Coordinates of N, CA, C and O in Angstrom, one line a residue:
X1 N -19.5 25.8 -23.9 CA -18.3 26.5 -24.3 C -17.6 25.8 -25.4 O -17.6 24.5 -25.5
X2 N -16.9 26.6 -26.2 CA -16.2 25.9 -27.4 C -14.7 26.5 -27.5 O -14.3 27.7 -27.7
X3 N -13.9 25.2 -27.3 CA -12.8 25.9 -27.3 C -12.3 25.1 -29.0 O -12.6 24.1 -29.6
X4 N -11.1 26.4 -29.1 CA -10.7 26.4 -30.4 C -8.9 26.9 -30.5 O -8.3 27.8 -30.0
X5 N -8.3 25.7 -31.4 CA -6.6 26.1 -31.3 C -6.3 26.9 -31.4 O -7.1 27.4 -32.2
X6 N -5.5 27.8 -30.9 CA -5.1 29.1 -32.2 C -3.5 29.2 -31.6 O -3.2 29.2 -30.4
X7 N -2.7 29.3 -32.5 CA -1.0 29.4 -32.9 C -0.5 30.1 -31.9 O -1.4 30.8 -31.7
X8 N 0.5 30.5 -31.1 CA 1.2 30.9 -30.0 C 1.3 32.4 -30.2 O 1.1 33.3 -29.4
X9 N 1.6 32.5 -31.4 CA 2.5 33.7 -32.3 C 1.5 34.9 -31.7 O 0.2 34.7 -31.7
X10 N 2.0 36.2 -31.0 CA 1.3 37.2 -30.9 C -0.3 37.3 -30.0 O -1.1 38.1 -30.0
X11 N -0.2 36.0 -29.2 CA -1.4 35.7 -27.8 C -0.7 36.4 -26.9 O -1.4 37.4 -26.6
X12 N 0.3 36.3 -26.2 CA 0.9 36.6 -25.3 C 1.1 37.8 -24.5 O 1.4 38.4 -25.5
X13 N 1.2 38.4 -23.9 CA 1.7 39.8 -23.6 C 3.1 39.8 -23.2 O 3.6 38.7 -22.8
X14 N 3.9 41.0 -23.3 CA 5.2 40.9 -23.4 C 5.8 40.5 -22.4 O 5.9 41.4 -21.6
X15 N 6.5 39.3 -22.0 CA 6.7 38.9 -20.4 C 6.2 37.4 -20.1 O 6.8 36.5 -19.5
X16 N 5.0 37.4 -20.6 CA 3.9 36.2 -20.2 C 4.1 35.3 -21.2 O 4.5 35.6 -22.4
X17 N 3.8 33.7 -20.7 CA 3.8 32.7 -21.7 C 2.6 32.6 -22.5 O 1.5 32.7 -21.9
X18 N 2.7 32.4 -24.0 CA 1.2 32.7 -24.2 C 0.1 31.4 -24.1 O 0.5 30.3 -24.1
X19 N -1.1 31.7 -24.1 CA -1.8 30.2 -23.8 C -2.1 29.0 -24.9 O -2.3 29.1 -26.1
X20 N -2.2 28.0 -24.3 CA -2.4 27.2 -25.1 C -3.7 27.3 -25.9 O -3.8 27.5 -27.1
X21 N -4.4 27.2 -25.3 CA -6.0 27.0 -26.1 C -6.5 28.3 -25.2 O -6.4 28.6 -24.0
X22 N -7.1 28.9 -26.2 CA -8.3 29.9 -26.2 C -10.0 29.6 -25.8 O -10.1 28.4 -25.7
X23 N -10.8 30.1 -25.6 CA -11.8 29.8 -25.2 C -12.5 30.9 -25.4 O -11.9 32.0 -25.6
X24 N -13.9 30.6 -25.4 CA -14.9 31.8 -25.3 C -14.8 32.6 -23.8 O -15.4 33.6 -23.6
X25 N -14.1 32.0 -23.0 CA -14.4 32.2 -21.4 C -13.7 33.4 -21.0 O -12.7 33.6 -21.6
X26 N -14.0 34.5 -20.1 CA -13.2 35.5 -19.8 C -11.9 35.1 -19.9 O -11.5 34.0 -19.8
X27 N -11.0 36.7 -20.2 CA -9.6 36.6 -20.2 C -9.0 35.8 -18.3 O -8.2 35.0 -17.9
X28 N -10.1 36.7 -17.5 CA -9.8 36.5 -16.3 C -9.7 34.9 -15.9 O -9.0 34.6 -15.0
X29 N -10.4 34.0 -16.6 CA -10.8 32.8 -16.4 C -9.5 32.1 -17.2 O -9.2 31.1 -16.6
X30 N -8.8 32.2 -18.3 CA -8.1 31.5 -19.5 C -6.8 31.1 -18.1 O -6.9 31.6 -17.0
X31 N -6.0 30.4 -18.4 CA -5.3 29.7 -18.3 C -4.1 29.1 -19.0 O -4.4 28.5 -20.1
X32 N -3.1 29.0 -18.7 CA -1.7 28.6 -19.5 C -1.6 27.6 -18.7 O -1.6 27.4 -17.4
X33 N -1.4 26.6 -20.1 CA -1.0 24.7 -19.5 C -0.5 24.7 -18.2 O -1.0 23.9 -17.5
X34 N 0.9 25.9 -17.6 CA 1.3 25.2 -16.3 C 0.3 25.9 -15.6 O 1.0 26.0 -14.6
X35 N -0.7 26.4 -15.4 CA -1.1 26.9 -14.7 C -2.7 25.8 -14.5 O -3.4 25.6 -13.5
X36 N -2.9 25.4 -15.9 CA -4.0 24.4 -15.8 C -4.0 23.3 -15.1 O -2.9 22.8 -15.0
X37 N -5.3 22.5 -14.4 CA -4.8 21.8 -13.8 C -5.2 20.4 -14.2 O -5.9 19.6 -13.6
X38 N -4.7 20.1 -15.4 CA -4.2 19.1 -16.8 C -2.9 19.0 -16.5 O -2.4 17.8 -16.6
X39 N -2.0 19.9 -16.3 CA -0.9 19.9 -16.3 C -0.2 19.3 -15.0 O -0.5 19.2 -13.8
X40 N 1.4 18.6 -16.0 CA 1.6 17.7 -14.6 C 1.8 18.1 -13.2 O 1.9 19.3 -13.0
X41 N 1.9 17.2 -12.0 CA 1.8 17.4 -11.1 C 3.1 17.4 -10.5 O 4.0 16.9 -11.2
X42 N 3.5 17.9 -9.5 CA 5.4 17.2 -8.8 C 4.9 15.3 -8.5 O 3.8 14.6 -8.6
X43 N 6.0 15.2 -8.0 CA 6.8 14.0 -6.9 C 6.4 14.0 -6.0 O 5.7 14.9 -5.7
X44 N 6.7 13.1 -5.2 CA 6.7 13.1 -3.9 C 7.9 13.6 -3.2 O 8.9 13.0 -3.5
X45 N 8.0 14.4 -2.3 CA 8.8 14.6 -1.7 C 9.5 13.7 -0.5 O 8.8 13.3 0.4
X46 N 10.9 13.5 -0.6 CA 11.7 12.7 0.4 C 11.1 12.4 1.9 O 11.4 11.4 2.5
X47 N 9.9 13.6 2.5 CA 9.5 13.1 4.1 C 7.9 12.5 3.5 O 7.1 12.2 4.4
X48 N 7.6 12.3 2.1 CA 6.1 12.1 2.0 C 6.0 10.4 1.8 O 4.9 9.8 1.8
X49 N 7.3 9.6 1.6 CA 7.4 8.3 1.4 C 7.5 7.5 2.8 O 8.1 7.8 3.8
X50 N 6.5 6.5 2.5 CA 6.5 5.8 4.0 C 6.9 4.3 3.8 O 6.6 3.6 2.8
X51 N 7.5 4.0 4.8 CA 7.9 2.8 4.3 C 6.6 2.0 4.4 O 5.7 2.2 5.1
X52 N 6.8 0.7 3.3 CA 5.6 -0.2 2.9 C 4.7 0.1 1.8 O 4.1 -0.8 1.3
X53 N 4.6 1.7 1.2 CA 4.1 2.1 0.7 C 4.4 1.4 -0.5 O 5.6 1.0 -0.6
X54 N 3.1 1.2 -1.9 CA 3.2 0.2 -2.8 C 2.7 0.4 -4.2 O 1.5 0.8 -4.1
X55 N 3.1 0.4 -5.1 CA 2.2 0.7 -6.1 C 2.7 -0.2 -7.1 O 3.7 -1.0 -6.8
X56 N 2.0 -0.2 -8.6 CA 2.3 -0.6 -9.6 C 2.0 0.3 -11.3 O 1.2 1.1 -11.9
X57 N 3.2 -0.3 -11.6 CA 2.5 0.9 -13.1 C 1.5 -0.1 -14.1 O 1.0 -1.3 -13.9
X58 N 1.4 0.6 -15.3 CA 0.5 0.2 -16.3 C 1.6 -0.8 -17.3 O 2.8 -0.8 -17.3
X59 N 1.0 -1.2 -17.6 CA 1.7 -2.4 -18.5 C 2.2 -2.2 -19.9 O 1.5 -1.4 -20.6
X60 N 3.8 -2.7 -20.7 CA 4.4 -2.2 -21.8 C 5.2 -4.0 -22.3 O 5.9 -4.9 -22.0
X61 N 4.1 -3.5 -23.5 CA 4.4 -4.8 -24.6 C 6.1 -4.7 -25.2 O 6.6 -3.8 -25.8
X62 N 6.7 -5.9 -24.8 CA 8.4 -5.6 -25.9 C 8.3 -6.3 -26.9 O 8.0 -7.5 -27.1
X63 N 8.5 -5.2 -27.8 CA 8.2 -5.6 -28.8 C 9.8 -6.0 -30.1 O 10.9 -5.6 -29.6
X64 N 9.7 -6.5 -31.1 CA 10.7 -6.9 -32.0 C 11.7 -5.4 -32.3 O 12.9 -5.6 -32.4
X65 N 11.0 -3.9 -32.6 CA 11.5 -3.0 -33.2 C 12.2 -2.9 -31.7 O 13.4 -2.5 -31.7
X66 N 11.7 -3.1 -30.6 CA 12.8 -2.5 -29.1 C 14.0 -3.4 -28.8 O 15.1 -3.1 -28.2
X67 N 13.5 -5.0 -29.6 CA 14.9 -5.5 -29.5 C 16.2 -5.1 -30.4 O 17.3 -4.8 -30.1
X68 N 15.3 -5.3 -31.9 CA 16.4 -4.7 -32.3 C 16.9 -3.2 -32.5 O 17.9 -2.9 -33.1
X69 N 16.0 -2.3 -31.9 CA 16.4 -1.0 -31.8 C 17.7 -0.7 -30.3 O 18.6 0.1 -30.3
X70 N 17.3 -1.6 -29.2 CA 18.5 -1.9 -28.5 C 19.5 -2.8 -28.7 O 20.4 -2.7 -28.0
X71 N 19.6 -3.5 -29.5 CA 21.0 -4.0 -30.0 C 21.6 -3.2 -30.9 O 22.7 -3.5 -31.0
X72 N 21.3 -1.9 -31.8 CA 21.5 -0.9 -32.2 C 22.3 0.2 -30.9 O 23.5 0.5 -31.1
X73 N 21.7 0.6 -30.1 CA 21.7 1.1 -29.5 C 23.1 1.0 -28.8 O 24.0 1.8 -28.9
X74 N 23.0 -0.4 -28.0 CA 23.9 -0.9 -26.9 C 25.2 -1.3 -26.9 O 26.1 -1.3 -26.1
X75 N 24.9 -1.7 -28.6 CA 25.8 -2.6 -29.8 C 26.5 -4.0 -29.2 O 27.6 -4.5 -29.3
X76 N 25.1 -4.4 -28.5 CA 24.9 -5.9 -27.6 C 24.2 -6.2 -29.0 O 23.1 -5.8 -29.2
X77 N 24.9 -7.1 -29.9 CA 24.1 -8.0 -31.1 C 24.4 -9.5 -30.9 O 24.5 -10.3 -31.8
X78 N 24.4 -9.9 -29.3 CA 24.9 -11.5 -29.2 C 23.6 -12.2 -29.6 O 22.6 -11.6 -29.5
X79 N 23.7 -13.8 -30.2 CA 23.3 -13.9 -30.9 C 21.7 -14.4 -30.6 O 20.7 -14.5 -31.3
X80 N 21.9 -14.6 -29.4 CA 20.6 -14.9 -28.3 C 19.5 -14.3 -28.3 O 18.4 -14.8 -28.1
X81 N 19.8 -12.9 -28.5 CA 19.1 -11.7 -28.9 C 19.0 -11.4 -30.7 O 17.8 -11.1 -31.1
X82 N 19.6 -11.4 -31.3 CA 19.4 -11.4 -32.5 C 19.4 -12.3 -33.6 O 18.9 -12.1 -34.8
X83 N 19.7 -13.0 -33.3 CA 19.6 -14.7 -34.7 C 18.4 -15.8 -34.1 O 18.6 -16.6 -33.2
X84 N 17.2 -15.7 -34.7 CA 16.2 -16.6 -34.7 C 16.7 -18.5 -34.6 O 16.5 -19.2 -33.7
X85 N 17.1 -18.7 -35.7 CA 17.7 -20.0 -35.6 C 18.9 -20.3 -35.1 O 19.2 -21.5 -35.2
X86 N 19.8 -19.4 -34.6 CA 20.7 -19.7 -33.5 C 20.1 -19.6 -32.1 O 20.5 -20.4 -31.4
X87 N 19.4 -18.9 -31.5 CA 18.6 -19.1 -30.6 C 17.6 -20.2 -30.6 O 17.2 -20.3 -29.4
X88 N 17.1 -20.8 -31.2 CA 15.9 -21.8 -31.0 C 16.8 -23.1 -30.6 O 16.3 -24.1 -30.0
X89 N 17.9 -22.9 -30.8 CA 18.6 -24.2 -30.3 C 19.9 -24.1 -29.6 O 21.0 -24.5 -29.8
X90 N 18.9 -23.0 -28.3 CA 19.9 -22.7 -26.9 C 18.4 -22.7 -25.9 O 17.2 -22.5 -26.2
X91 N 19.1 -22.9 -24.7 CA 18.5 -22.5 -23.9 C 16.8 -22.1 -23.7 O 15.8 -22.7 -23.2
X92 N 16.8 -21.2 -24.1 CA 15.0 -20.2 -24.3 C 14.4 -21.0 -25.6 O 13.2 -21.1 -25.4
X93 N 14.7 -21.6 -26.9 CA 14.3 -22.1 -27.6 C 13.6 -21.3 -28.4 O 12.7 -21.7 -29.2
X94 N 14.2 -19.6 -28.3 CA 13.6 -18.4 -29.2 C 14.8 -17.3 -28.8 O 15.8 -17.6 -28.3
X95 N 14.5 -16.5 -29.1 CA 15.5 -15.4 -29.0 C 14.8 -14.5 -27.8 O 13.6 -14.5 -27.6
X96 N 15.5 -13.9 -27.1 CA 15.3 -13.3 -25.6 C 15.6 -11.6 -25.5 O 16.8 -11.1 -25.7
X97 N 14.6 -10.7 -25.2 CA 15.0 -9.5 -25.3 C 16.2 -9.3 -23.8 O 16.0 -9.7 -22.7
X98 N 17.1 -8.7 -24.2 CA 18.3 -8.2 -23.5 C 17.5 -7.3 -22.3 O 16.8 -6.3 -22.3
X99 N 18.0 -8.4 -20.9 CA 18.1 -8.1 -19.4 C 18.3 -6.7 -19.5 O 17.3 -6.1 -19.2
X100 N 19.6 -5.8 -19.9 CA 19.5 -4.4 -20.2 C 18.0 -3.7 -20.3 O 17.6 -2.8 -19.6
X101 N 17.3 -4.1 -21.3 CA 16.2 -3.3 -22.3 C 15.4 -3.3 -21.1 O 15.2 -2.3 -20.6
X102 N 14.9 -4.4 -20.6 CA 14.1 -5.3 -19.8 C 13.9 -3.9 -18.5 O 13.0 -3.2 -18.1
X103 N 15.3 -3.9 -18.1 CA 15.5 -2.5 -17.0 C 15.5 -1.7 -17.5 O 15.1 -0.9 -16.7
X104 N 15.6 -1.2 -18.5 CA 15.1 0.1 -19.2 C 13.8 0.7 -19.2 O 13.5 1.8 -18.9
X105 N 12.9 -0.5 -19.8 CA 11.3 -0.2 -19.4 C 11.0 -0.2 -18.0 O 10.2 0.7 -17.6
X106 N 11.4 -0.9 -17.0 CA 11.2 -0.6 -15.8 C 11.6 0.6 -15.3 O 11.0 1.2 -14.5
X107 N 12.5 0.9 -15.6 CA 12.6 2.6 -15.2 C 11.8 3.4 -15.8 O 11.1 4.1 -15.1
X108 N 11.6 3.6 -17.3 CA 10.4 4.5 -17.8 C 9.4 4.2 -16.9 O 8.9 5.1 -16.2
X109 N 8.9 3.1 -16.9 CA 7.4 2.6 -16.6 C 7.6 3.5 -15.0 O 6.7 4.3 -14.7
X110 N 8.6 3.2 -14.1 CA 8.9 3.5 -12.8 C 8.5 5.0 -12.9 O 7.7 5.4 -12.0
X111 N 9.0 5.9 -13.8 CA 8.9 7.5 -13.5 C 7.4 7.8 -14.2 O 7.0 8.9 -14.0
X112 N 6.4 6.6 -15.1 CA 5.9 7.4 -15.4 C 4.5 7.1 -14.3 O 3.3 7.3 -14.6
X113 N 4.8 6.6 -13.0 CA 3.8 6.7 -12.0 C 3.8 8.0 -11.2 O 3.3 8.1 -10.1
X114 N 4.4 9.0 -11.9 CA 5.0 10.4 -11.1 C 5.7 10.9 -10.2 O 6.3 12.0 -10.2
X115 N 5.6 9.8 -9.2 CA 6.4 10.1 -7.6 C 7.4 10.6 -7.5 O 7.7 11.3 -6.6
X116 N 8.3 10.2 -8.5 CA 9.3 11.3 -9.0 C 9.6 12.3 -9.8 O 10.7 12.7 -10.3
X117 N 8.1 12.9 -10.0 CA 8.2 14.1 -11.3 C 8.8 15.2 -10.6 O 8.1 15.9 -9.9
X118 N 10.0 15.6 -10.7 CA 10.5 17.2 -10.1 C 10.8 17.3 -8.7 O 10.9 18.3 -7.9
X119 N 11.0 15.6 -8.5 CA 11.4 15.8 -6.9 C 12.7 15.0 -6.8 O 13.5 15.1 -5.9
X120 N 12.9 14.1 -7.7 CA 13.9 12.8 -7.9 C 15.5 14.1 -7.9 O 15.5 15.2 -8.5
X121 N 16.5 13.7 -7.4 CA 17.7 14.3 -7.7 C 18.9 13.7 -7.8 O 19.9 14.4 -8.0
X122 N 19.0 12.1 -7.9 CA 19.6 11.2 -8.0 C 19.2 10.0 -8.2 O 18.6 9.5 -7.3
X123 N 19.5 9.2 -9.5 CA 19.3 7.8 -9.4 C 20.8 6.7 -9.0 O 21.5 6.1 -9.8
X124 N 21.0 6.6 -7.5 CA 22.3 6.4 -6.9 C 22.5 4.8 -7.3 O 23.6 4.3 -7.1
X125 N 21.8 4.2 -7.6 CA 22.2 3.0 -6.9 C 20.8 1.7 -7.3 O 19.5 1.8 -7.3
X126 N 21.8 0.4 -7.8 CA 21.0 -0.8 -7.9 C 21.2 -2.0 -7.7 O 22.3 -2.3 -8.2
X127 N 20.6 -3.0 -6.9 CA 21.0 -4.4 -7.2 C 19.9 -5.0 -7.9 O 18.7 -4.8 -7.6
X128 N 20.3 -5.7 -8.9 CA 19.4 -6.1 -9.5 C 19.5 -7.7 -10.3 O 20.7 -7.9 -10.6
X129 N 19.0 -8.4 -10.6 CA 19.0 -10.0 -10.3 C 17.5 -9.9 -11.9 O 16.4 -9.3 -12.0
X130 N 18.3 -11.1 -13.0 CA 17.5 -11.2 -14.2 C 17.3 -12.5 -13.8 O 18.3 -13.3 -13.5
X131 N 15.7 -13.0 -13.6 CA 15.5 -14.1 -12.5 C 14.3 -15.0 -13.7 O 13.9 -16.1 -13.3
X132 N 13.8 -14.5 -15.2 CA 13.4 -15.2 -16.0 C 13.7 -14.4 -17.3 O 14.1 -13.3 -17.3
X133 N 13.4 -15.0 -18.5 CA 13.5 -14.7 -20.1 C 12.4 -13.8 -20.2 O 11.4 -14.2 -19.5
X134 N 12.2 -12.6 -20.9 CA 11.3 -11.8 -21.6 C 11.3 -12.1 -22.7 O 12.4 -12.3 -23.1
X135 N 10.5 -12.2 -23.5 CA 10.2 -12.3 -24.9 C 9.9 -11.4 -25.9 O 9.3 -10.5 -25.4
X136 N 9.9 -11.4 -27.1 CA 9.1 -10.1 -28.1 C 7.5 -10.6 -27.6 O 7.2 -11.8 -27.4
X137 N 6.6 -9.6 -27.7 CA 5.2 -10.1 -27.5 C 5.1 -10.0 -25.4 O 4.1 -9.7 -24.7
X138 N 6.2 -10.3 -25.2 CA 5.6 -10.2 -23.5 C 5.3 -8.8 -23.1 O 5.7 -7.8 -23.7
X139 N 4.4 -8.9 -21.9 CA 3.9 -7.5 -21.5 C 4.5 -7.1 -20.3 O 3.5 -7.4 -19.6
X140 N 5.1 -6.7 -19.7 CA 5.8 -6.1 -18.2 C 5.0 -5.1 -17.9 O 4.2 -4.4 -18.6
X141 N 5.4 -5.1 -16.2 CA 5.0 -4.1 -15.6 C 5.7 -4.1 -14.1 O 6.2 -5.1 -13.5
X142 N 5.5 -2.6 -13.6 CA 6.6 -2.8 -12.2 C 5.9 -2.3 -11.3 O 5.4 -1.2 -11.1
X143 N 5.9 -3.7 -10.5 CA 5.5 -3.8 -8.9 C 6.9 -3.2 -8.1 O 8.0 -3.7 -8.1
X144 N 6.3 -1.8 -7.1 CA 7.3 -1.5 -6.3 C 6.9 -1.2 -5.0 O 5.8 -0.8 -4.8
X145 N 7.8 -1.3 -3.9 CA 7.5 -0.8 -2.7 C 8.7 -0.1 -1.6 O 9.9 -0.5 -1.3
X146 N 8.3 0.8 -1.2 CA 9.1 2.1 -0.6 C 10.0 0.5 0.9 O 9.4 -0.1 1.8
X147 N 11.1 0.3 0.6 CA 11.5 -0.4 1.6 C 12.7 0.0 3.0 O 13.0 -0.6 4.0
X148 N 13.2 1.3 2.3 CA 13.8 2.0 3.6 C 14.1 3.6 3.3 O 14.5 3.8 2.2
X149 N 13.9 4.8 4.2 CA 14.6 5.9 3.9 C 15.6 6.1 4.7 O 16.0 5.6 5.8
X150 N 15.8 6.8 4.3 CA 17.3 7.8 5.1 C 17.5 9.2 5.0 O 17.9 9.6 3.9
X151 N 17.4 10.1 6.0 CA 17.5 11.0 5.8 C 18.8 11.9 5.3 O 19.8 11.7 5.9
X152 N 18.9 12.9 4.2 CA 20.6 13.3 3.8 C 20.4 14.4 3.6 O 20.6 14.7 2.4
X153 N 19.8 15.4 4.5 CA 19.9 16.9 5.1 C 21.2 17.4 3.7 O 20.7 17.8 2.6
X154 N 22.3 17.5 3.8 CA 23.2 17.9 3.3 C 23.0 18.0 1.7 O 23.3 18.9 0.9
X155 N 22.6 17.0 1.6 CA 21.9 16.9 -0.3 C 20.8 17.8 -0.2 O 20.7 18.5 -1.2
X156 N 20.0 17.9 0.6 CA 19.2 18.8 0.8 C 17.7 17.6 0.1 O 17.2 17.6 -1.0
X157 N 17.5 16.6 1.2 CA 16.6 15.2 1.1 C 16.6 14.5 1.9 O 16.3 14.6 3.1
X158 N 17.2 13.1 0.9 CA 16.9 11.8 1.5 C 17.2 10.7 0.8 O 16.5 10.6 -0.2
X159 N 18.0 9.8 1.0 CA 17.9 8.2 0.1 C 16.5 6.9 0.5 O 16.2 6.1 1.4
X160 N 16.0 7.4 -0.9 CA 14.7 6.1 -0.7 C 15.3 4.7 -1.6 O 15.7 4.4 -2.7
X161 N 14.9 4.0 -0.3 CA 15.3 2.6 -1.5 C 13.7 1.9 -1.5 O 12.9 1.8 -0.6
X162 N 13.7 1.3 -3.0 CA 12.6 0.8 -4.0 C 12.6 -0.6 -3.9 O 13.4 -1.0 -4.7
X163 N 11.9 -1.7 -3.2 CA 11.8 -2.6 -3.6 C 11.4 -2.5 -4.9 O 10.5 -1.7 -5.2
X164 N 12.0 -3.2 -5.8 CA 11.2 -3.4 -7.2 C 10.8 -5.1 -8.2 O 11.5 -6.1 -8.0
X165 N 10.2 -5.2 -8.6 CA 9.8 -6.4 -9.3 C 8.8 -6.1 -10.5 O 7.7 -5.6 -10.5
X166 N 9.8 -6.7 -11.7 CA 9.1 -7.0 -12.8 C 8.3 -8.0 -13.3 O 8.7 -9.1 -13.2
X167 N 7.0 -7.8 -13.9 CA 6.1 -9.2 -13.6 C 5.3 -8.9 -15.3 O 4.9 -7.8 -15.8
X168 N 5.5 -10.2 -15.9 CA 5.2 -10.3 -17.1 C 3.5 -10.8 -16.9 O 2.9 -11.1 -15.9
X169 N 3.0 -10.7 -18.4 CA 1.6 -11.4 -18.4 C 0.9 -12.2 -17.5 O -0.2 -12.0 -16.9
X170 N 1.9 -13.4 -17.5 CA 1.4 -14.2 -16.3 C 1.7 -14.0 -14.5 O 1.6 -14.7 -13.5
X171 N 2.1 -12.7 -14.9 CA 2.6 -12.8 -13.3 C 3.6 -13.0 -12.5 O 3.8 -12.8 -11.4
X172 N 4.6 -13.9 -13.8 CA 5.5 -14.5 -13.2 C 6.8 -13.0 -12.9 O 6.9 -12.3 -13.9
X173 N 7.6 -12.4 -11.7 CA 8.8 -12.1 -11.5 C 9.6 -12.4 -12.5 O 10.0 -13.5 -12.6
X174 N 10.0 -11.6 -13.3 CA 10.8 -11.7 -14.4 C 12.5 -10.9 -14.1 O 13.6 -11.2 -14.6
X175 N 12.4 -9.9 -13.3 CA 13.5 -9.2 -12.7 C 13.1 -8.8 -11.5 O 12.0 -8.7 -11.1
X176 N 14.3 -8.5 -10.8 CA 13.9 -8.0 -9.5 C 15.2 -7.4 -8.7 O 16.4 -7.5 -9.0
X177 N 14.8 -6.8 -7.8 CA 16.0 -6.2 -6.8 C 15.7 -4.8 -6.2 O 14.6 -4.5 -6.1
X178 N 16.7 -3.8 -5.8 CA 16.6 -2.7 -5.4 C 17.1 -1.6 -6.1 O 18.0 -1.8 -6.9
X179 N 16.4 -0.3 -5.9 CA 16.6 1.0 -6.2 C 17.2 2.0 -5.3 O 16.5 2.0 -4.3
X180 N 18.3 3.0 -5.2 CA 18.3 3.8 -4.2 C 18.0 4.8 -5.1 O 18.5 4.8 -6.2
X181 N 17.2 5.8 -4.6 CA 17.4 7.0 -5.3 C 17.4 8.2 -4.3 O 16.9 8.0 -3.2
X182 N 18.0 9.6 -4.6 CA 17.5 10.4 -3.8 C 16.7 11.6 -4.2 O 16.7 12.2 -5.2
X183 N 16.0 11.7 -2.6 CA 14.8 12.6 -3.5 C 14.8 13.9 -2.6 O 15.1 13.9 -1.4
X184 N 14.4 15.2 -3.5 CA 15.1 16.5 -2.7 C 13.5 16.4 -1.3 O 12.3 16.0 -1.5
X185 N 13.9 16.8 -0.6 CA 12.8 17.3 0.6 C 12.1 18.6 0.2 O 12.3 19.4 -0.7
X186 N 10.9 18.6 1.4 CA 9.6 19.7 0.8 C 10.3 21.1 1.1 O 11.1 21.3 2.1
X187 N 10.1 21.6 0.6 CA 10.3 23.5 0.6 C 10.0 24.4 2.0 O 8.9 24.8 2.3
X188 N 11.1 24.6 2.6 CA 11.0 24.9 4.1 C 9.7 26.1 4.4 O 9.5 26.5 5.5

């Protein structure tokens, strides 16, 4: 079978989304992205989390354009973070990407393991503790585990709280603490 692009414009029937890719394959057989099953998936729903349950995401390099695109950003330009030779003779002995950014990729990295695609309805709540230095060039990634629920009928769910832990190259815990989020329950 050979499938081939073809432009949105005038595929569609009046009502219907039109398909993404065409194919030699019957009309009966074709398929529109949400209907394909390429296409993403939901969340987990609030009664499908068990406590203990554990995962980890894929790993994300910080790089120099994220520091200084978050000191742009945050309009955090202390100098720890931005001046090379005023940082080499502090503390870290280099300049240190901002604790902020640091939780920032941990939440991207966090949503893009899915469990909360289309089920998440609140991100309530954090304690969170910057427990080593990140660097430009370091690689992160987030170790988490489902550590308590609560049921909240009324929200129409539940509050899950996230052990979470950030772990660079070597492994080492670089951030850490908790998540509450709430997540809507399954469809009666």
């Amino acid at each position: 079978m050979i499938a081939s692009f073809r432009g949105a414009a005038g595929l569609a029937a009046p009502g219907r989304s039109a398909p993404l890719l065409q194919t030699d394959q019957p009309a009966t057989m074709r398929s529109t992205m949400s209907e394909n099953r390429l296409a993403r998936k939901r969340g987990l729903y609030f009664e499908e989390f068990q406590i203990g349950d554990a995962t980890e995401s894929v790993g994300r390099t910080i790089t120099e354009a994220d520091i200084v695109n978050f000191a742009g950003l945050s309009g955090d330009f202390n100098l720890i973070h931005t001046d090379a030779e005023y940082a080499r003779g502090h503390m870290f002995g280099q300049r240190v990407a901002h604790g902020l950014l640091v939780l920032s990729v941990a939440s991207g990295l966090a949503v893009r393991l899915g469990f909360m695609e289309n089920t998440i309805l609140a991100f309530r709540g954090l304690e969170w503790r910057f427990t080593a230095p990140v660097f430009a060039g370091d690689t992160v990634r987030v170790r988490l585990e489902v550590e308590a629920t609560k049921p909240m009928p009324r929200l129409g769910g539940g509050l899950v709280t996230l052990k979470m832990e950030v772990i660079n190259q070597r492994d080492e815990v670089v951030n850490r603490g908790a998540w509450e989020i709430v997540v809507s329950s399954a469809p009666a």
